[in-house]
Amino acid sequence: MTWALDHIGDIMFRAGQHAWLAGLPLVLGLVIALPLGWLAARRPRLRAVLLTTTGLLYTIPSLALFILLPPLLGTKILDPVNVIVAMTVYTVALLTRTVADGLSSVDGSTRQAAIAMGYGSFARFRAVDLPLAVPVIAAGLRVAAVSNVSIVSVASLIGISQLGYFLTDGYARSFPTEVWVGIVACLLLALVFDLVIQVVSRFLTPWTRVVAA
Amino acid sequence: MIRFEGVTKRYADASGTDGGAGSVAVDDLTLEAPTGKITVLVGPSGCGKTTTLRMVNRMITPTSGTISINGRDTASLDVAELRRGIGYVIQHAGLFPHRTVLDNVATVPRLLGTDKRTARSRAMELIERVGLDPAMAKRYPAQLSGGQQQRVGVARALAADPPVMLMDEPFSAVDPVVREQLQNEFLRLQSDLGKTILFVTHDIDEAVKLGDQVAVLRVGGVLAQLDSPAKLLADPVDDFVAGFVGRDRGYRALSFAAAPELSLTDEPTVRLGAGADEVRAIGTPWVLCVGDAGEPLGWVRAAAVESEVTRSVLHRGGTVASTTGSLRALLDAALSSPSGRGVVADADGRLVGTIRAAEVIPAIEARRDAASSGAAAPSGAGTGATTSAADRPAEEATAR
């Protein structure tokens, strides 16, 4: 506890870096997964291809991806962009299926009514399908957020600064306190992400909390 | 006017290996839904009635043939524009769960570019017009009963005041009591609005009740008969239509015959609270009880009155016919009355007199004789295809 308080500045600084490395890919991944999921929901054949491909991306070990990306992107090994890109890949892998499922979950008669009222396909996506898919997408985002926070810590093995540093450093120095501090800090950060997503989702879906007639 | 000309919808076979023509959902349909009238498409499942409906707003594309609305070929119009000009109501209402009732109703005006304020005030008018409490406007669809959701569905379809409405089994998913309410209000609304309506149902009773004309389709999408409800009941073209129209059609056809002026018998009456002696003094086994305004309340069995007439001893089985009602209501009042004397009330619900079934029958006979002597109307149907449903004899009321 004393150790944690003595190093609170460093912990907060690395937590900020960790949040950035895990959070930005969450947003980027969602932005990419939305059109992919939309395509998958519209075209059954494309759906199988898209979901299998994106699903496979998640099986690439993170350490391998951190090392493979620099030659592909032309970045330096220590460039945080590698981590951002890798985490975005994982987020897309997790969210494409969620977005597709969320968009497909819209009730048939609601969809039919929207078409019959003269919504074009993009307008319908924006005004009907997407708002109704928010609860499902938010659930997927929560999984992706926790997954990102956990995977980012691996990046300390290639020297990118974030909370994972406390794990590798503590291990190297045989100093368990520091390892525990790193674990608890990661956990708290994951909880904050989770809370933010839940609050935003609640704000966007007032209709889900009404009492049925 | 919606006009179908030689419209066929053929689906490629699911197996698709034999190179066959595939299954035909709608077969060379030619049909006109006249302006301002309700045309009902009815038939068993697989008769292509919903397919026919959805081809009008191009949710399904016909394989061949043309569909025109007021002379304009629908295939030549912009699809979104076409749809925004057609009201559409479906079985489970299909409301947007994430929008309030008010915003659901305002949907099409908003799509057409009406500003939010105007669209909402128009939506509010319609919410009241379809018989919903204005307080419902702020609720979400999940907070409404099935019947209320269906009313919102109708209001939403009417919001942009489209001349044409497509209704696909809109009242099928609600319970019979609510269904009847919705049907009656729908007829009332239509008598004000005079929309050109294409209405799909599998329920022949609903078809006969709501339609100005009824198109019976058989499996495979072939039009079997297109006629007024009265003609359909009186003169089915073949065994299929006869079987589909069902039993009791002679009796049901009387719904479309206005009650003629018949001489009614004056009925002695008692009020609530009348003593047993007063009731027995009338001398008949059943005595009619009326309310303060002279409205019939129900029959009382004289022998069952112990001290005075109370609501609990009233017999509730008898229906009340109206002088402005149908022959069917008149006959039913007589048949359902425990005394055998059918209760007849005026338009305001006050007792006018009673009539026996034996006195109604000659009126029915006379009507048939008059019809068969006139060559122009061999079926004897009282109303033609062009008579609006709203002009029909009023439905019978139940004695209260």
Coordinates of C-alpha atoms in Angstrom, one line a residue:
Chain A
M1 CA 0.0 0.0 0.0
T2 CA 2.8 2.4 0.9
W3 CA 4.6 1.4 -2.2
A4 CA 1.5 2.2 -4.3
L5 CA 1.1 5.6 -2.6
D6 CA 4.8 6.5 -3.0
H7 CA 4.5 5.7 -6.7
I8 CA 1.0 7.1 -7.3
G9 CA 2.2 9.6 -9.9
D10 CA 3.9 7.0 -12.0
I11 CA 0.9 4.7 -11.6
M12 CA -1.6 7.4 -12.8
F13 CA 0.7 8.3 -15.7
R14 CA 1.0 4.7 -16.9
A15 CA -2.8 4.2 -16.3
G16 CA -3.4 7.1 -18.6
Q17 CA -1.2 5.6 -21.3
H18 CA -2.9 2.2 -20.8
A19 CA -6.3 3.8 -21.1
W20 CA -5.2 5.5 -24.4
L21 CA -3.8 2.3 -25.8
A22 CA -6.9 0.3 -25.0
G23 CA -9.5 3.0 -25.5
L24 CA -8.6 4.6 -28.8
P25 CA -8.7 1.1 -30.5
L26 CA -12.1 0.5 -29.0
V27 CA -13.4 3.6 -30.8
L28 CA -11.5 2.9 -34.1
G29 CA -12.6 -0.8 -34.0
L30 CA -16.2 0.2 -33.5
V31 CA -16.0 2.6 -36.5
I32 CA -14.6 -0.2 -38.7
A33 CA -16.9 -2.9 -37.3
L34 CA -20.1 -0.9 -38.0
P35 CA -19.9 -1.0 -41.8
L36 CA -18.5 -4.6 -41.8
G37 CA -21.3 -5.8 -39.5
W38 CA -23.8 -3.9 -41.6
L39 CA -22.6 -5.7 -44.7
A40 CA -22.6 -9.1 -42.9
A41 CA -26.2 -8.5 -41.7
R42 CA -27.3 -7.6 -45.3
R43 CA -25.5 -10.3 -47.2
P44 CA -25.8 -13.9 -45.8
R45 CA -23.0 -15.2 -48.0
L46 CA -20.6 -12.3 -47.1
R47 CA -21.6 -12.8 -43.5
A48 CA -19.9 -16.2 -43.3
V49 CA -16.7 -14.9 -45.0
L50 CA -16.5 -11.8 -42.9
L51 CA -17.2 -13.4 -39.6
T52 CA -14.8 -16.2 -40.1
T53 CA -12.0 -13.9 -41.3
T54 CA -12.5 -11.4 -38.5
G55 CA -12.9 -14.2 -36.0
L56 CA -9.6 -15.7 -37.0
L57 CA -7.8 -12.4 -36.5
Y58 CA -8.5 -12.8 -32.8
T59 CA -6.5 -16.0 -32.7
I60 CA -3.2 -14.3 -33.6
P61 CA -1.1 -14.0 -30.4
S62 CA -0.7 -10.4 -29.4
L63 CA 3.0 -10.6 -29.0
A64 CA 3.4 -11.9 -32.5
L65 CA 1.2 -9.1 -33.8
F66 CA 3.2 -6.4 -32.0
I67 CA 6.4 -7.8 -33.6
L68 CA 4.9 -8.5 -37.1
L69 CA 3.2 -5.1 -37.5
P70 CA 6.3 -2.8 -37.7
P71 CA 7.6 -4.2 -41.0
L72 CA 4.1 -4.2 -42.4
L73 CA 3.4 -0.6 -41.3
G74 CA 6.9 0.7 -41.7
T75 CA 6.9 1.8 -38.1
K76 CA 9.6 1.4 -35.4
I77 CA 9.3 -1.5 -32.9
L78 CA 8.8 0.9 -30.0
D79 CA 6.1 3.0 -31.8
P80 CA 2.8 2.9 -29.8
V81 CA 1.0 3.0 -33.2
N82 CA 1.8 -0.8 -33.4
V83 CA -0.2 -1.4 -30.3
I84 CA -3.0 0.9 -31.4
V85 CA -3.3 -1.0 -34.7
A86 CA -3.0 -4.4 -33.1
M87 CA -5.7 -3.6 -30.5
T88 CA -8.0 -2.2 -33.2
V89 CA -7.6 -5.5 -35.1
Y90 CA -8.8 -7.4 -32.0
T91 CA -11.6 -5.0 -31.4
V92 CA -12.8 -5.4 -35.0
A93 CA -12.5 -9.2 -34.6
L94 CA -14.8 -9.1 -31.5
L95 CA -17.3 -6.4 -32.7
T96 CA -18.0 -7.4 -36.3
R97 CA -20.1 -10.4 -35.2
T98 CA -21.7 -8.3 -32.4
V99 CA -22.7 -5.5 -34.8
A100 CA -24.1 -8.0 -37.3
D101 CA -26.1 -9.9 -34.7
G102 CA -27.4 -6.6 -33.2
L103 CA -28.5 -5.3 -36.6
S104 CA -30.2 -8.7 -37.4
S105 CA -32.0 -8.8 -34.1
V106 CA -34.4 -6.0 -35.1
D107 CA -37.9 -7.4 -35.1
G108 CA -39.2 -8.4 -38.6
S109 CA -42.4 -6.4 -38.4
T110 CA -40.4 -3.3 -37.4
R111 CA -38.0 -3.7 -40.3
Q112 CA -40.9 -4.3 -42.7
A113 CA -42.7 -1.2 -41.5
A114 CA -39.6 0.9 -41.9
I115 CA -39.1 -0.3 -45.5
A116 CA -42.8 0.3 -46.3
M117 CA -42.6 3.8 -44.9
G118 CA -40.0 4.7 -47.4
Y119 CA -36.7 4.5 -45.5
G120 CA -33.7 4.0 -47.8
S121 CA -31.3 1.4 -46.7
F122 CA -28.8 3.8 -45.2
A123 CA -31.5 5.9 -43.5
R124 CA -33.0 2.8 -42.0
F125 CA -29.6 1.7 -40.7
R126 CA -29.1 5.1 -39.0
A127 CA -32.6 5.7 -37.8
V128 CA -33.9 2.3 -37.0
D129 CA -31.5 -0.7 -37.0
L130 CA -28.5 1.0 -35.3
P131 CA -30.4 2.6 -32.4
L132 CA -32.2 -0.7 -31.8
A133 CA -28.9 -2.6 -31.9
V134 CA -27.3 -0.4 -29.2
P135 CA -27.9 -2.8 -26.3
V136 CA -26.3 -5.7 -28.2
I137 CA -23.4 -3.6 -29.5
A138 CA -22.8 -2.2 -26.0
A139 CA -22.6 -5.8 -24.6
G140 CA -20.0 -6.6 -27.2
L141 CA -18.1 -3.4 -26.5
R142 CA -17.8 -4.3 -22.8
V143 CA -16.2 -7.6 -23.7
A144 CA -13.9 -5.9 -26.1
A145 CA -13.0 -3.3 -23.5
V146 CA -12.0 -5.8 -20.9
S147 CA -10.1 -7.8 -23.4
N148 CA -8.2 -4.7 -24.7
V149 CA -7.2 -3.6 -21.2
S150 CA -5.8 -7.1 -20.5
I151 CA -4.0 -7.6 -23.8
V152 CA -2.4 -4.1 -23.8
S153 CA -0.4 -5.1 -20.7
V154 CA 1.5 -7.6 -22.9
A155 CA 3.0 -4.7 -24.8
S156 CA 5.4 -4.0 -21.9
L157 CA 7.4 -7.0 -23.2
I158 CA 8.3 -4.9 -26.2
G159 CA 8.9 -1.9 -24.1
I160 CA 5.7 0.2 -24.6
S161 CA 4.9 2.1 -21.4
Q162 CA 1.6 1.3 -19.7
L163 CA 0.4 -0.6 -16.6
G164 CA 1.9 -3.9 -17.8
Y165 CA 5.3 -2.3 -16.9
F166 CA 4.6 -3.0 -13.2
L167 CA 4.0 -6.7 -14.0
T168 CA 7.3 -7.2 -15.9
D169 CA 9.3 -5.0 -13.6
G170 CA 7.9 -6.5 -10.4
Y171 CA 8.6 -10.0 -11.8
A172 CA 12.1 -9.1 -12.8
R173 CA 12.8 -7.6 -9.4
S174 CA 11.0 -10.5 -7.6
F175 CA 8.9 -7.8 -6.0
P176 CA 5.3 -9.2 -5.7
T177 CA 3.8 -5.9 -4.3
E178 CA 4.5 -4.2 -7.6
V179 CA 2.9 -7.0 -9.6
W180 CA -0.2 -6.8 -7.4
V181 CA -0.4 -3.1 -7.9
G182 CA -0.3 -3.6 -11.7
I183 CA -3.0 -6.2 -11.6
V184 CA -5.3 -4.1 -9.4
A185 CA -4.7 -1.0 -11.5
C186 CA -5.6 -3.0 -14.7
L187 CA -8.7 -4.3 -13.0
L188 CA -9.8 -0.8 -11.9
L189 CA -9.2 0.6 -15.4
A190 CA -11.3 -2.2 -16.9
L191 CA -14.1 -1.4 -14.4
V192 CA -14.0 2.3 -15.4
F193 CA -14.3 1.3 -19.1
D194 CA -17.2 -1.0 -18.3
L195 CA -19.0 1.7 -16.4
V196 CA -18.5 4.4 -19.1
I197 CA -19.9 2.0 -21.8
Q198 CA -22.9 1.2 -19.5
V199 CA -23.7 4.8 -18.8
V200 CA -23.5 5.8 -22.5
S201 CA -25.6 2.8 -23.5
R202 CA -28.3 3.6 -20.9
F203 CA -28.4 7.2 -22.1
L204 CA -28.9 6.0 -25.7
T205 CA -31.7 3.5 -24.8
P206 CA -34.3 5.0 -22.6
W207 CA -37.0 2.8 -24.2
T208 CA -35.4 -0.4 -22.8
R209 CA -36.2 0.6 -19.2
V210 CA -39.9 1.4 -19.5
V211 CA -42.4 -0.8 -17.6
A212 CA -44.5 -2.9 -20.0
A213 CA -48.2 -2.4 -20.1
Chain B
M1 CA -57.8 3.8 -57.8
I2 CA -55.3 0.9 -57.6
R3 CA -55.3 -1.2 -60.8
F4 CA -53.7 -4.6 -61.3
E5 CA -53.4 -5.7 -64.9
G6 CA -52.3 -9.2 -65.6
V7 CA -50.1 -9.3 -62.6
T8 CA -48.1 -12.5 -62.0
K9 CA -45.6 -13.3 -59.3
R10 CA -43.5 -16.4 -59.8
Y11 CA -40.8 -17.6 -57.5
A12 CA -37.9 -19.7 -58.6
D13 CA -38.2 -23.2 -57.3
A14 CA -36.3 -23.7 -54.0
S15 CA -34.9 -27.0 -55.4
G16 CA -34.3 -25.3 -58.7
T17 CA -32.6 -28.2 -60.4
D18 CA -35.4 -29.3 -62.8
G19 CA -35.5 -26.0 -64.6
G20 CA -39.2 -25.8 -63.9
A21 CA -41.2 -22.7 -63.9
G22 CA -41.2 -22.4 -60.1
S23 CA -44.1 -21.8 -57.8
V24 CA -46.7 -19.2 -58.7
A25 CA -47.8 -17.0 -55.9
V26 CA -50.1 -14.7 -57.9
D27 CA -51.5 -15.8 -61.2
D28 CA -52.5 -13.2 -63.9
L29 CA -54.4 -11.0 -61.5
T30 CA -56.6 -8.3 -62.9
L31 CA -58.4 -6.2 -60.3
E32 CA -59.4 -2.7 -59.5
A33 CA -59.6 -1.2 -56.1
P34 CA -61.9 1.8 -56.6
T35 CA -61.0 5.2 -55.1
G36 CA -62.3 5.9 -51.7
K37 CA -63.5 2.3 -51.1
I38 CA -62.3 -0.7 -49.1
T39 CA -61.3 -3.6 -51.2
V40 CA -60.6 -6.8 -49.2
L41 CA -58.4 -9.6 -50.4
V42 CA -59.4 -12.8 -48.6
G43 CA -58.4 -16.4 -49.0
P44 CA -56.7 -19.4 -47.4
S45 CA -52.9 -19.3 -46.7
G46 CA -51.0 -19.6 -49.9
C47 CA -53.5 -17.7 -51.9
G48 CA -51.0 -14.9 -52.5
K49 CA -53.0 -12.1 -50.8
T50 CA -50.1 -10.7 -48.9
T51 CA -47.8 -11.0 -52.0
T52 CA -50.5 -9.1 -53.9
L53 CA -50.5 -6.3 -51.3
R54 CA -46.8 -6.0 -51.1
M55 CA -46.4 -5.7 -54.9
V56 CA -48.3 -2.4 -54.7
N57 CA -45.6 -0.6 -52.7
R58 CA -42.9 -2.7 -54.5
M59 CA -41.7 -4.6 -51.4
I60 CA -42.2 -7.4 -53.9
T61 CA -41.6 -7.0 -57.6
P62 CA -44.1 -8.6 -60.0
T63 CA -42.7 -11.1 -62.5
S64 CA -45.1 -9.6 -65.1
G65 CA -48.0 -7.3 -65.4
T66 CA -48.5 -3.7 -64.2
I67 CA -49.9 -2.1 -61.1
S68 CA -51.0 1.5 -61.4
I69 CA -52.2 4.0 -58.8
N70 CA -54.5 6.7 -60.2
G71 CA -53.2 5.9 -63.7
R72 CA -49.5 6.0 -62.9
D73 CA -47.5 2.9 -63.3
T74 CA -45.9 2.2 -59.9
A75 CA -42.8 0.7 -61.6
S76 CA -42.0 4.2 -63.1
L77 CA -42.0 6.0 -59.7
D78 CA -39.2 6.5 -57.3
V79 CA -39.6 3.7 -54.8
A80 CA -39.1 5.7 -51.6
E81 CA -41.5 8.4 -52.9
L82 CA -44.0 5.8 -53.8
R83 CA -43.9 4.2 -50.3
R84 CA -44.1 7.5 -48.5
G85 CA -47.4 8.1 -50.4
I86 CA -48.9 4.9 -49.2
G87 CA -50.1 4.2 -45.7
Y88 CA -49.1 0.7 -44.5
V89 CA -50.4 -1.2 -41.5
I90 CA -49.4 -4.7 -40.5
Q91 CA -50.4 -7.4 -38.1
H92 CA -48.1 -6.6 -35.2
A93 CA -48.2 -2.9 -35.9
G94 CA -44.4 -2.9 -36.4
L95 CA -43.9 0.2 -34.3
F96 CA -40.4 1.5 -33.6
P97 CA -39.6 0.4 -30.1
H98 CA -37.1 3.2 -29.6
R99 CA -39.4 6.0 -30.4
T100 CA -42.3 7.4 -28.4
V101 CA -45.8 7.0 -29.8
L102 CA -45.7 10.6 -30.9
D103 CA -42.5 10.2 -32.9
N104 CA -43.7 6.9 -34.3
V105 CA -46.7 8.6 -35.7
A106 CA -44.6 11.6 -37.0
T107 CA -42.3 9.2 -38.9
V108 CA -43.5 9.7 -42.5
P109 CA -44.1 13.5 -42.3
R110 CA -40.5 13.7 -41.0
L111 CA -39.2 11.6 -43.9
L112 CA -41.1 13.9 -46.3
G113 CA -39.2 16.8 -44.8
T114 CA -41.9 18.3 -42.6
D115 CA -40.3 20.2 -39.7
K116 CA -40.4 18.5 -36.3
R117 CA -43.0 20.9 -34.7
T118 CA -45.5 20.6 -37.5
A119 CA -45.0 16.8 -37.8
R120 CA -45.6 16.4 -34.1
S121 CA -48.7 18.5 -33.9
R122 CA -50.1 16.6 -36.8
A123 CA -49.2 13.4 -35.1
M124 CA -51.0 14.5 -31.9
E125 CA -54.2 15.2 -33.9
L126 CA -54.1 11.7 -35.3
I127 CA -53.4 10.1 -31.9
E128 CA -56.6 11.6 -30.7
R129 CA -58.4 10.8 -33.9
V130 CA -57.8 7.0 -33.6
G131 CA -59.2 7.1 -30.1
L132 CA -56.0 7.2 -28.0
D133 CA -55.5 9.2 -24.8
P134 CA -53.2 12.1 -25.6
A135 CA -51.2 11.1 -22.5
M136 CA -50.1 8.0 -24.5
A137 CA -48.1 10.2 -26.8
K138 CA -45.0 10.3 -24.6
R139 CA -45.0 6.5 -24.0
Y140 CA -42.9 3.9 -25.8
P141 CA -44.7 1.1 -27.7
A142 CA -43.7 -1.5 -25.0
Q143 CA -46.0 0.4 -22.6
L144 CA -49.1 -0.1 -24.8
S145 CA -51.5 -3.0 -25.1
G146 CA -51.8 -4.8 -28.4
G147 CA -55.0 -2.9 -29.3
Q148 CA -53.4 0.4 -28.5
Q149 CA -50.3 -0.4 -30.5
Q150 CA -52.5 -1.2 -33.5
R151 CA -54.2 2.2 -33.2
V152 CA -50.8 3.8 -33.2
G153 CA -50.0 1.8 -36.3
V154 CA -53.1 3.1 -38.0
A155 CA -52.3 6.7 -36.9
R156 CA -48.8 6.4 -38.2
A157 CA -50.1 5.1 -41.6
L158 CA -52.4 8.1 -41.8
A159 CA -49.9 10.7 -40.7
A160 CA -48.9 12.0 -44.1
D161 CA -52.5 11.8 -45.3
P162 CA -51.8 9.3 -48.1
P163 CA -54.6 8.7 -50.5
V164 CA -53.9 5.0 -50.6
M165 CA -53.6 2.6 -47.6
L166 CA -52.4 -1.0 -47.6
M167 CA -53.5 -3.1 -44.5
D168 CA -52.1 -6.6 -43.9
E169 CA -54.2 -8.4 -41.3
P170 CA -54.1 -5.3 -39.1
F171 CA -56.6 -6.6 -36.6
S172 CA -55.7 -10.3 -36.5
A173 CA -53.4 -10.3 -33.5
V174 CA -55.8 -8.8 -30.9
D175 CA -58.5 -10.5 -29.0
P176 CA -62.0 -10.7 -30.5
V177 CA -63.6 -7.9 -28.3
V178 CA -60.8 -5.4 -29.1
R179 CA -60.8 -6.6 -32.7
E180 CA -64.5 -5.7 -33.1
Q181 CA -63.9 -2.2 -31.5
L182 CA -61.0 -1.6 -33.9
Q183 CA -63.0 -2.7 -36.9
N184 CA -65.9 -0.4 -36.0
E185 CA -63.7 2.6 -35.4
F186 CA -61.8 1.8 -38.6
L187 CA -65.2 2.0 -40.5
R188 CA -66.1 5.2 -38.7
L189 CA -62.7 6.7 -39.6
Q190 CA -62.9 5.5 -43.2
S191 CA -66.4 7.1 -43.6
D192 CA -64.7 10.4 -42.7
L193 CA -61.5 10.0 -44.7
G194 CA -62.5 8.0 -47.8
K195 CA -59.1 6.5 -48.4
T196 CA -58.5 4.0 -51.2
I197 CA -57.8 0.9 -49.1
L198 CA -56.5 -2.6 -50.0
F199 CA -57.1 -4.8 -47.0
V200 CA -55.8 -8.4 -46.5
T201 CA -57.4 -10.9 -44.2
H202 CA -57.9 -14.6 -43.9
D203 CA -61.1 -14.0 -41.9
I204 CA -64.2 -14.1 -44.2
D205 CA -66.3 -12.4 -41.5
E206 CA -63.9 -9.5 -41.3
A207 CA -63.9 -9.3 -45.1
V208 CA -67.6 -9.2 -45.3
K209 CA -67.9 -6.7 -42.5
L210 CA -65.3 -4.2 -43.8
G211 CA -65.2 -4.6 -47.5
D212 CA -67.0 -2.5 -50.0
Q213 CA -65.9 -5.2 -52.4
V214 CA -64.3 -8.5 -51.6
A215 CA -61.9 -10.4 -53.7
V216 CA -61.7 -14.2 -52.9
L217 CA -58.4 -15.7 -53.9
R218 CA -57.7 -19.4 -54.2
V219 CA -54.4 -21.2 -53.5
G220 CA -52.0 -20.3 -56.4
G221 CA -53.1 -16.7 -56.5
V222 CA -56.1 -17.0 -58.8
L223 CA -58.9 -14.6 -58.3
A224 CA -62.0 -16.7 -57.7
Q225 CA -64.6 -14.0 -57.2
L226 CA -64.8 -10.3 -56.9
D227 CA -68.1 -8.9 -55.7
S228 CA -69.9 -6.9 -53.0
P229 CA -70.1 -8.8 -49.7
A230 CA -73.9 -9.2 -50.2
K231 CA -73.4 -10.7 -53.6
L232 CA -70.6 -12.9 -52.4
L233 CA -72.8 -14.4 -49.7
A234 CA -75.9 -14.7 -51.9
D235 CA -74.3 -16.0 -55.0
P236 CA -70.8 -17.7 -54.6
V237 CA -69.5 -18.6 -58.1
D238 CA -68.3 -22.1 -57.2
D239 CA -67.8 -24.7 -54.5
F240 CA -64.5 -23.2 -53.4
V241 CA -66.0 -19.8 -52.7
A242 CA -69.2 -21.3 -51.2
G243 CA -67.1 -23.4 -48.9
F244 CA -64.8 -20.5 -48.0
V245 CA -67.7 -18.1 -47.4
G246 CA -68.9 -20.7 -45.0
R247 CA -72.2 -21.7 -43.3
D248 CA -75.0 -19.4 -42.2
R249 CA -74.5 -17.3 -45.3
G250 CA -78.2 -16.9 -45.9
Y251 CA -78.5 -15.5 -42.5
R252 CA -75.4 -13.4 -42.7
A253 CA -76.5 -11.9 -46.0
L254 CA -79.4 -10.3 -44.1
S255 CA -76.7 -8.0 -42.6
F256 CA -76.8 -6.1 -45.9
A257 CA -80.5 -5.7 -46.1
A258 CA -81.9 -2.7 -44.3
A259 CA -84.8 -3.4 -42.0
P260 CA -88.1 -2.5 -43.7
E261 CA -90.8 -0.6 -41.9
L262 CA -92.8 -3.2 -40.1
S263 CA -95.7 -2.7 -37.8
L264 CA -94.4 -3.3 -34.3
T265 CA -96.4 -4.5 -31.3
D266 CA -96.6 -2.2 -28.3
E267 CA -94.9 -3.9 -25.4
P268 CA -96.1 -3.3 -21.8
T269 CA -93.0 -2.4 -19.6
V270 CA -92.0 -2.1 -16.0
R271 CA -89.2 0.0 -14.4
L272 CA -86.4 -1.2 -12.1
G273 CA -87.9 -1.4 -8.6
A274 CA -91.4 -2.4 -9.7
G275 CA -93.1 -4.7 -7.3
A276 CA -93.9 -8.3 -7.9
D277 CA -97.7 -7.6 -8.1
E278 CA -97.2 -5.0 -10.8
V279 CA -95.1 -7.4 -12.9
R280 CA -97.6 -10.3 -12.5
A281 CA -100.5 -8.0 -13.3
I282 CA -99.3 -7.7 -16.9
G283 CA -100.1 -11.3 -17.3
T284 CA -97.3 -12.6 -19.6
P285 CA -94.6 -15.0 -18.4
W286 CA -91.8 -12.5 -19.6
V287 CA -92.0 -8.8 -19.0
L288 CA -89.7 -6.2 -20.5
C289 CA -87.9 -3.8 -18.1
V290 CA -86.8 -0.4 -19.4
G291 CA -84.7 2.4 -17.9
D292 CA -85.5 6.0 -17.1
A293 CA -85.0 7.1 -20.7
G294 CA -87.1 4.3 -22.0
E295 CA -84.1 2.2 -23.1
P296 CA -84.7 -1.5 -22.9
L297 CA -82.7 -3.1 -20.1
G298 CA -83.8 -6.8 -20.3
W299 CA -86.5 -9.3 -19.9
V300 CA -87.8 -10.4 -16.4
R301 CA -89.5 -13.7 -15.8
A302 CA -92.6 -12.7 -13.9
A303 CA -92.5 -15.9 -11.7
A304 CA -88.9 -15.2 -10.7
V305 CA -89.6 -11.8 -9.1
E306 CA -89.8 -12.2 -5.4
S307 CA -90.4 -8.7 -4.1
E308 CA -89.3 -6.2 -6.8
V309 CA -87.4 -6.0 -10.1
T310 CA -83.7 -5.7 -9.6
R311 CA -80.9 -5.8 -12.1
S312 CA -79.8 -9.2 -11.0
V313 CA -83.1 -10.8 -12.2
L314 CA -82.8 -9.3 -15.7
H315 CA -82.3 -11.8 -18.6
R316 CA -79.3 -10.5 -20.7
G317 CA -79.5 -12.9 -23.6
G318 CA -81.7 -10.9 -25.9
T319 CA -80.3 -8.5 -28.5
V320 CA -81.9 -5.2 -29.4
A321 CA -82.5 -4.3 -33.0
S322 CA -82.6 -0.8 -34.3
T323 CA -85.2 0.7 -36.6
T324 CA -82.3 1.9 -38.7
G325 CA -80.6 -1.5 -38.5
S326 CA -80.5 -4.6 -40.7
L327 CA -83.0 -7.5 -41.2
R328 CA -80.4 -9.7 -39.6
A329 CA -80.5 -7.7 -36.4
L330 CA -84.2 -7.7 -36.5
L331 CA -84.4 -11.5 -36.9
D332 CA -81.7 -12.0 -34.3
A333 CA -83.5 -9.8 -31.8
A334 CA -86.6 -12.0 -32.2
L335 CA -84.6 -15.3 -32.1
S336 CA -82.6 -14.3 -29.1
S337 CA -85.5 -13.0 -27.0
P338 CA -86.6 -15.4 -24.2
S339 CA -90.2 -14.2 -24.8
G340 CA -90.0 -14.7 -28.5
R341 CA -90.7 -11.0 -29.0
G342 CA -87.7 -9.2 -30.5
V343 CA -87.0 -5.8 -28.9
V344 CA -86.7 -2.9 -31.3
A345 CA -85.4 0.5 -30.3
D346 CA -85.0 3.8 -32.3
A347 CA -81.8 5.5 -33.2
D348 CA -81.5 7.0 -29.7
G349 CA -81.9 3.6 -28.1
R350 CA -85.5 4.1 -26.8
L351 CA -87.9 1.2 -27.0
V352 CA -90.3 1.4 -30.0
G353 CA -92.0 -2.0 -29.8
T354 CA -91.5 -5.7 -30.3
I355 CA -91.7 -8.1 -33.2
R356 CA -91.9 -11.9 -33.6
A357 CA -89.7 -14.0 -35.9
A358 CA -92.8 -15.1 -37.8
E359 CA -93.4 -11.4 -38.6
V360 CA -89.9 -10.8 -39.9
I361 CA -89.9 -13.8 -42.2
P362 CA -92.5 -12.4 -44.6
A363 CA -90.4 -9.3 -44.9
I364 CA -87.4 -11.5 -45.9
E365 CA -89.7 -13.5 -48.4
A366 CA -91.0 -10.3 -49.9
R367 CA -87.5 -9.0 -50.4
R368 CA -86.5 -12.2 -52.2
D369 CA -89.6 -12.1 -54.4
A370 CA -89.0 -8.4 -55.3
A371 CA -85.4 -9.3 -56.2
S372 CA -86.1 -12.3 -58.4
S373 CA -88.7 -10.4 -60.4
G374 CA -86.2 -7.6 -61.1
A375 CA -83.7 -9.0 -63.7
A376 CA -81.0 -6.4 -62.9
A377 CA -80.4 -7.7 -59.4
P378 CA -80.8 -11.5 -59.6
S379 CA -79.0 -12.1 -56.3
G380 CA -81.4 -9.8 -54.4
A381 CA -78.4 -8.2 -52.7
G382 CA -79.5 -5.0 -51.0
T383 CA -76.2 -3.1 -51.6
G384 CA -74.1 -3.0 -54.7
A385 CA -70.3 -2.9 -54.9
T386 CA -70.2 0.8 -54.8
T387 CA -72.1 1.3 -51.6
S388 CA -69.8 2.4 -48.9
A389 CA -69.4 0.2 -45.8
A390 CA -70.4 3.2 -43.7
D391 CA -73.8 3.3 -45.4
R392 CA -74.6 -0.2 -44.1
P393 CA -77.3 -0.9 -41.6
A394 CA -75.9 -0.5 -38.2
E395 CA -74.7 -3.5 -36.2
E396 CA -77.0 -4.9 -33.7
A397 CA -76.5 -3.8 -30.1
T398 CA -76.6 -6.1 -27.2
A399 CA -79.3 -5.5 -24.5
R400 CA -77.8 -3.9 -21.5

